[in-house]
XYZ file of N, CA and C in Angstrom:
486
model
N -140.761 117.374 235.020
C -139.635 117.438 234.105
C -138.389 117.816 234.892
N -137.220 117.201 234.954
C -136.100 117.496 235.645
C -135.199 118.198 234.794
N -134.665 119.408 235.488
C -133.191 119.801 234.749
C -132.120 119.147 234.716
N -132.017 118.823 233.258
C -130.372 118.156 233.006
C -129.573 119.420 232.433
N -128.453 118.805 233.355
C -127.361 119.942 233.223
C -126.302 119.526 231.866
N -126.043 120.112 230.901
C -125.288 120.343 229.968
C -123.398 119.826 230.281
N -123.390 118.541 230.248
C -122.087 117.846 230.940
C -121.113 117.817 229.428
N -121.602 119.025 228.914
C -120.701 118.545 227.128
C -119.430 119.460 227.731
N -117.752 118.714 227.412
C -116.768 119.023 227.538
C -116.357 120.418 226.578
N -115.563 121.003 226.781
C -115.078 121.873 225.490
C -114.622 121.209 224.135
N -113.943 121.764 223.365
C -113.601 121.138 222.253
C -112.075 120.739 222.720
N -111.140 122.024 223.206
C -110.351 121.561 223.782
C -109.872 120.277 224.708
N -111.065 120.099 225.991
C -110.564 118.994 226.451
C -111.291 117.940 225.241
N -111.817 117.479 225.094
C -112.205 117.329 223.695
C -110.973 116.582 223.055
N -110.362 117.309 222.816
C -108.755 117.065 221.884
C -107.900 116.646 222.593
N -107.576 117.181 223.627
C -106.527 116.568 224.721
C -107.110 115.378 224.819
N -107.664 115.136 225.231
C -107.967 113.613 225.474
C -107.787 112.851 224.662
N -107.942 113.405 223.374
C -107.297 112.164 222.506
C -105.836 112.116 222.559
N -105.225 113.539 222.564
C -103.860 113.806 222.705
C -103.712 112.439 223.702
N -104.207 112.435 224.813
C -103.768 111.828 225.565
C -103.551 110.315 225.650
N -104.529 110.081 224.651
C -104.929 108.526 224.228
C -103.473 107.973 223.175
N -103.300 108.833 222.198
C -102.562 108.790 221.303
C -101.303 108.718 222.317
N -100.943 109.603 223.160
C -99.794 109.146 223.823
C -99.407 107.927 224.140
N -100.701 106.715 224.805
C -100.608 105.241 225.150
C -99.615 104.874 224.264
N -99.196 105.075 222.961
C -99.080 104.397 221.896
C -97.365 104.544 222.032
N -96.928 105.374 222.872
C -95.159 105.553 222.598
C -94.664 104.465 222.983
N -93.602 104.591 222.536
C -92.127 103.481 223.078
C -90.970 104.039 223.817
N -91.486 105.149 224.225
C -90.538 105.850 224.732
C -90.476 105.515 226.465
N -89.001 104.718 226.814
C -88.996 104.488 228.365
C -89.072 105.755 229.472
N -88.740 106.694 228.604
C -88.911 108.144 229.943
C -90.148 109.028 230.087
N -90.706 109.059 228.420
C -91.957 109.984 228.581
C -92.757 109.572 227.456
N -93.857 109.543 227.939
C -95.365 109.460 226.696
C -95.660 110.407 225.960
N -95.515 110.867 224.882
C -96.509 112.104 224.761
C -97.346 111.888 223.440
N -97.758 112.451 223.479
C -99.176 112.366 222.350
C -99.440 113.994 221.739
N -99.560 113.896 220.695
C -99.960 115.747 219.776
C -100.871 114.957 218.571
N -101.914 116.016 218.504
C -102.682 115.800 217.170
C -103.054 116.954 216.703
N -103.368 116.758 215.040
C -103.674 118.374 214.307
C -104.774 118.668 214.333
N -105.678 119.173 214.323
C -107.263 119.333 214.313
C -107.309 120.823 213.381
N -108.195 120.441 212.670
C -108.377 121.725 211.387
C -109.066 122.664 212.147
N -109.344 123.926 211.652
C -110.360 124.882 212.237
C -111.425 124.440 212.305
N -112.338 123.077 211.663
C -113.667 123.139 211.798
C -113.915 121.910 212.284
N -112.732 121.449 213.195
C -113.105 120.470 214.499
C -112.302 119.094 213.700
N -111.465 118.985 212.485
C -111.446 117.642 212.288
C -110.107 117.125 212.158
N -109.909 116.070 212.647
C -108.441 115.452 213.061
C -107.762 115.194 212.477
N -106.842 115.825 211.657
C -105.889 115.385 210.769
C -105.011 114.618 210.670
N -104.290 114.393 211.558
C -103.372 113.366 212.099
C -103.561 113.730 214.000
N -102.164 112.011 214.003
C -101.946 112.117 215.616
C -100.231 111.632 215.221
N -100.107 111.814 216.754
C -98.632 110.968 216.645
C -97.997 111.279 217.854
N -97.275 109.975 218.231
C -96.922 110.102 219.699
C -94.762 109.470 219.594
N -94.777 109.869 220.310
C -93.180 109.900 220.513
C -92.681 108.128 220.549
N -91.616 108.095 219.866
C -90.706 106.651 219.593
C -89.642 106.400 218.442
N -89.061 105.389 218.392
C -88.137 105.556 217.188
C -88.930 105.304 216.219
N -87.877 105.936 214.865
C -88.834 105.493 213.274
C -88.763 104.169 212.921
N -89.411 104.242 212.120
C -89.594 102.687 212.066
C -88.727 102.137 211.542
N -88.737 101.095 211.610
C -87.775 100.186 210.990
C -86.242 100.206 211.998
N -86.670 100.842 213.061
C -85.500 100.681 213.846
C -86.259 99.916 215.433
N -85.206 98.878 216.237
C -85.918 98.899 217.519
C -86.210 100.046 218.421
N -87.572 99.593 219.178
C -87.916 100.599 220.311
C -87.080 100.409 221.921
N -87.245 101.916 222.209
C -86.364 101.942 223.197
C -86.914 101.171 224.448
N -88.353 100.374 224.458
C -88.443 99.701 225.672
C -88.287 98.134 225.077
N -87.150 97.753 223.762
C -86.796 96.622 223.278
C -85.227 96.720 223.613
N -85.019 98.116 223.797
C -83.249 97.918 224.046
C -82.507 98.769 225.012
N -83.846 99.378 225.377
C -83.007 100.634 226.453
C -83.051 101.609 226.210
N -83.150 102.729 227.086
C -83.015 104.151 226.655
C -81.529 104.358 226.528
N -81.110 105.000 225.548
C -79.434 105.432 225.308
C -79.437 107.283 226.118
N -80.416 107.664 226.709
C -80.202 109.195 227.180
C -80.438 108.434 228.587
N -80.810 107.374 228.870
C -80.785 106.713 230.560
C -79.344 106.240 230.869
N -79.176 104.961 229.394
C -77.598 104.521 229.806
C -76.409 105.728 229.936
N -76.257 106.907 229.042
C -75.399 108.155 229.388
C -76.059 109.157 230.186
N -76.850 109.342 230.878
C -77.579 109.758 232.182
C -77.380 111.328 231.480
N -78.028 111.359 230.445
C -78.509 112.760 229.810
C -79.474 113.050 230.228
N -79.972 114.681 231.110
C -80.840 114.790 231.773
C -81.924 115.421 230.406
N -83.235 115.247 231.306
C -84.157 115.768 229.901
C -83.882 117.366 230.039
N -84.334 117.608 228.099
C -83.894 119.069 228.269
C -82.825 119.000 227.107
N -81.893 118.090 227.334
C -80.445 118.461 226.845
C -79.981 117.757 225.968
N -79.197 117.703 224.879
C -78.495 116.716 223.813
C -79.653 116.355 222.924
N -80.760 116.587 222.819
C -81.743 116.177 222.177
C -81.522 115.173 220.805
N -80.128 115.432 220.214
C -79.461 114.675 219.238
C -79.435 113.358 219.389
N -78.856 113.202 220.673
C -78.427 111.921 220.914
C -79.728 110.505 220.799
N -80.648 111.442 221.038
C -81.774 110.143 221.162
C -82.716 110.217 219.851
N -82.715 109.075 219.142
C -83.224 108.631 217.891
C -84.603 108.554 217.732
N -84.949 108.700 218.648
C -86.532 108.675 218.563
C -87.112 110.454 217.941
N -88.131 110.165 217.510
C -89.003 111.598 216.755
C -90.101 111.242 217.976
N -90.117 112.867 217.644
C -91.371 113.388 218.886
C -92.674 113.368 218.337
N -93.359 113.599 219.267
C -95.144 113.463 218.904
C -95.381 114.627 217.665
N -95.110 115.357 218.434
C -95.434 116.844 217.465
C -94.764 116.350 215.945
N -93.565 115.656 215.803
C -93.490 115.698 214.797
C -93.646 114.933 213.672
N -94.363 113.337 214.555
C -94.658 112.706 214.035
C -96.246 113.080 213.088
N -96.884 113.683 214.041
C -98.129 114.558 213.571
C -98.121 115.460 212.511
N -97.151 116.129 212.197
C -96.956 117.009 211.777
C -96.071 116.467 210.334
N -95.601 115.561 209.886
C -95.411 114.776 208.969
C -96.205 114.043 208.119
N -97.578 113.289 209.204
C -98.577 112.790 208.638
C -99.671 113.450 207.859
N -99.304 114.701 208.699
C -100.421 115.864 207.994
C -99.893 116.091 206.959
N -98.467 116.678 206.691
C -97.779 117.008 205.400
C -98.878 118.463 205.603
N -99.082 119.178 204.160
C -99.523 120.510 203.902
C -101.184 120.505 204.829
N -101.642 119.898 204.939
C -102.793 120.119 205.729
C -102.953 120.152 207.262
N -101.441 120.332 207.531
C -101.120 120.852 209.177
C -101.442 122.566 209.169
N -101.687 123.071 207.749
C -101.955 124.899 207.854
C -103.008 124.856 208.286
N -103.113 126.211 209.577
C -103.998 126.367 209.939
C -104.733 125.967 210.821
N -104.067 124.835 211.022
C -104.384 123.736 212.337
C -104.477 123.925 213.806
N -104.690 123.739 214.512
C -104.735 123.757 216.101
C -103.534 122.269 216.616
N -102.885 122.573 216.936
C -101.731 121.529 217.894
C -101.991 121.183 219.065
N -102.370 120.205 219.505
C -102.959 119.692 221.023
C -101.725 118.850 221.378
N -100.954 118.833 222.235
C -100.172 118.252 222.985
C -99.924 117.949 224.152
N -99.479 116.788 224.783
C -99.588 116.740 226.122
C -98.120 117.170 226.549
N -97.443 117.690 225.622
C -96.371 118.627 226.490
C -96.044 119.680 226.004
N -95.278 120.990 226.463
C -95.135 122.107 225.297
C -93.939 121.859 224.354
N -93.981 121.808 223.531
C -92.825 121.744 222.131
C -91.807 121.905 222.390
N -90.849 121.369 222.143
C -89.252 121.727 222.402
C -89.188 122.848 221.211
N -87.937 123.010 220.822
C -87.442 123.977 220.079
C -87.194 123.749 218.937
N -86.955 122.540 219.025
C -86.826 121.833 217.231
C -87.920 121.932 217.181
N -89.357 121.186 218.122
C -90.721 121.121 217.391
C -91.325 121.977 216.823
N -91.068 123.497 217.632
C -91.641 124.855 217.812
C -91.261 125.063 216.332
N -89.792 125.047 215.718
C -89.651 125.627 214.608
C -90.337 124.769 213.391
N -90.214 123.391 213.879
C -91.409 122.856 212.423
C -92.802 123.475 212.774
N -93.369 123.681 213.842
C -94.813 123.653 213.706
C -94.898 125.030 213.246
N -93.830 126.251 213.369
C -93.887 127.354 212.993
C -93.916 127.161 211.267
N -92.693 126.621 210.935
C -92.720 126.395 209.253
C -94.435 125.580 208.750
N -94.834 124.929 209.931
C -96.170 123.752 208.790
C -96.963 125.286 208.757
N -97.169 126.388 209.725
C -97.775 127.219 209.458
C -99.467 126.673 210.504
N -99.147 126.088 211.572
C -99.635 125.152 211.983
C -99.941 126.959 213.178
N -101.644 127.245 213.459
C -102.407 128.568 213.953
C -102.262 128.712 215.231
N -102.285 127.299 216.158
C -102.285 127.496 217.130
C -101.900 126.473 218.199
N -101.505 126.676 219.182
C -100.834 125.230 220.164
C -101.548 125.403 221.345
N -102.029 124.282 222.006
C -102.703 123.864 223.301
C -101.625 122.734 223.545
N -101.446 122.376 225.182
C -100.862 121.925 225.722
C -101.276 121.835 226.910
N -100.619 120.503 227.761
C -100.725 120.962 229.209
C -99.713 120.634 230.050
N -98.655 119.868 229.729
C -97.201 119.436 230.244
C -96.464 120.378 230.303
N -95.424 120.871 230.988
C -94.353 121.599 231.021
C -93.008 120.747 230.511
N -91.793 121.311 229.638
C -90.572 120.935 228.948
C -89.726 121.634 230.135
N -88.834 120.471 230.053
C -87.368 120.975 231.192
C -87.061 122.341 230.461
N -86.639 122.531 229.043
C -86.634 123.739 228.140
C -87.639 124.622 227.410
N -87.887 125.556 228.253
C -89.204 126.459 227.861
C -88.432 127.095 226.259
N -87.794 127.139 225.804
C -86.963 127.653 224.385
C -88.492 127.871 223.331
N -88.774 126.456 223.058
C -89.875 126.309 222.029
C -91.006 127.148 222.747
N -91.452 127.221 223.839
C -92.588 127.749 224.053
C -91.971 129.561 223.753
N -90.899 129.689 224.113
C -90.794 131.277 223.448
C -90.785 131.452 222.051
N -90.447 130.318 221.335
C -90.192 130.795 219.913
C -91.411 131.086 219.332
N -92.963 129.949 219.495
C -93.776 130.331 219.593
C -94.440 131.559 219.707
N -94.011 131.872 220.819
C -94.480 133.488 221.213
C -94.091 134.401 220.584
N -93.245 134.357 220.140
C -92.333 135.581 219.260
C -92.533 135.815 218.079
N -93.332 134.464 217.538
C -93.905 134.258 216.128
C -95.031 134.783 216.020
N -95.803 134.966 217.447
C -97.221 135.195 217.183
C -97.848 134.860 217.340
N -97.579 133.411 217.414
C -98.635 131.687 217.425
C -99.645 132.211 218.192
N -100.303 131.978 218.630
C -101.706 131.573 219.672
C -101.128 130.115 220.519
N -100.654 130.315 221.592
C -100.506 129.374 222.577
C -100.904 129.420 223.970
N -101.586 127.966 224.272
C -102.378 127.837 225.310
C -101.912 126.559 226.332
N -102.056 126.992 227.544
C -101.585 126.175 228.399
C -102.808 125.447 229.059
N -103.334 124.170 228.621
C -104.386 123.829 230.106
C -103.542 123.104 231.320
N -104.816 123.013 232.401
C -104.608 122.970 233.283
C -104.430 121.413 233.435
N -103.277 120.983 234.076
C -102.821 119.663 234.555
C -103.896 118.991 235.403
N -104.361 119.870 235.827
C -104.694 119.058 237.425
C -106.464 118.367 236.530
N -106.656 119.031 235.416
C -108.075 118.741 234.525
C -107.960 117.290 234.025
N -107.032 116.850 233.939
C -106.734 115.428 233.637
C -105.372 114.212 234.144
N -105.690 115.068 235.896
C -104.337 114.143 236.418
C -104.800 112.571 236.531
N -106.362 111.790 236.280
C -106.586 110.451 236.698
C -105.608 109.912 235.580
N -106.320 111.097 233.963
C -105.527 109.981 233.002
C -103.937 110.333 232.776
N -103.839 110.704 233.221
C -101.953 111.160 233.212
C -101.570 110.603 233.754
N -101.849 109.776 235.481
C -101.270 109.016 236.389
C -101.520 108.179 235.228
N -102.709 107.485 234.751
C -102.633 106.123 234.725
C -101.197 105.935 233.251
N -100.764 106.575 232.922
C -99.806 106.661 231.985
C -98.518 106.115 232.786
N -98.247 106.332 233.972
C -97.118 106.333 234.196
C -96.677 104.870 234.974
C-alpha cells in the first residue's frame, strides 16, 4: 500500500484561483482584476472583474482615456469609467455580500474599501498590491479581517495574464 500525500489546496487558494480566472474576463487595457464573494460556508455568491458598464464601449475597443492623459495608477480614479472587480461583485451580490469573505487579486482602493465596508462584507483576502494603500487602511480601522497572500503562490497564473 503506498502513501498518498493529501495535495488538497486550502479554501483560500481555492478562491483565488477563481478570483483569478474571473479576472481573464476584464476589458481593462492596464490591469485585470478579478474579486468574488464566497459566504461563510464555502459558496460563491457572485464574481466580477474590472471594465466599463455595459452598454458603453470597452477600453481595449477605444483606448484607455487614463493612458491617452498619462494618469498614473493610484490617482484621478474619476476619470476612468470603468467599475472595478470588487464592485462589480459586490452589486451582483446585492444584500447577500453580508458576511462574506472578498477574494481579490488586488487590495481595494478606497472607494472599494468603503462599499465593501457598507455591504458589511467579514472579510478580505487578496494578493496584489494598489499604488494607494488608503483602502487597505480603511479596512483596518473598521476591523475587517484582512489578508494578504502570497504572490509568488500563483506567479505561473498571473504571468500568463499579462
Amino acid at each position: 500500500m503506498s502513501h498518498h500525500e493529501n495535495r488538497r489546496i486550502s479554501k483560500d487558494r481555492y478562491f483565488m484561483n477563481i478570483a483569478i480566472e474571473v479576472s481573464r474576463r476584464s476589458t481593462c487595457t492596464r490591469r485585470q482584476i478579478g474579486s468574488i464573494l464566497v459566504s461563510d460556508v464555502g459558496a460563491i455568491k457572485s464574481t466580477g472583474y474590472n471594465g466599463n458598464p455595459r452598454g458603453l464601449p470597452h477600453c481595449e475597443e477605444i483606448g484607455c482615456i487614463r493612458d491617452k492623459l498619462s494618469i498614473p495608477s493610484g490617482t484621478r480614479l474619476e476619470t476612468c469609467t470603468a467599475v472595478h472587480a470588487e464592485q462589480n461583485a459586490l452589486i451582483q451580490a446585492g444584500t447577500n455580500s453580508r458576511g462574506s469573505t472578498l477574494y481579490s487579486t488586488i487590495v481595494p482602493c478606497p472607494i472599494c474599501a468603503r462599499m465593501i465596508l457598507n455591504a458589511q462584507v467579514a472579510r478580505v483576502v487578496y494578493i496584489g498590491d494598489y499604488s494607494d494603500l488608503a483602502g487597505l487602511e480603511l479596512l483596518k480601522q473598521a476591523g475587517l479581517e484582512v489578508a494578504r497572500m502570497d504572490s509568488d503562490d500563483f506567479k505561473v497564473k498571473l504571468e500568463q495574464l499579462q
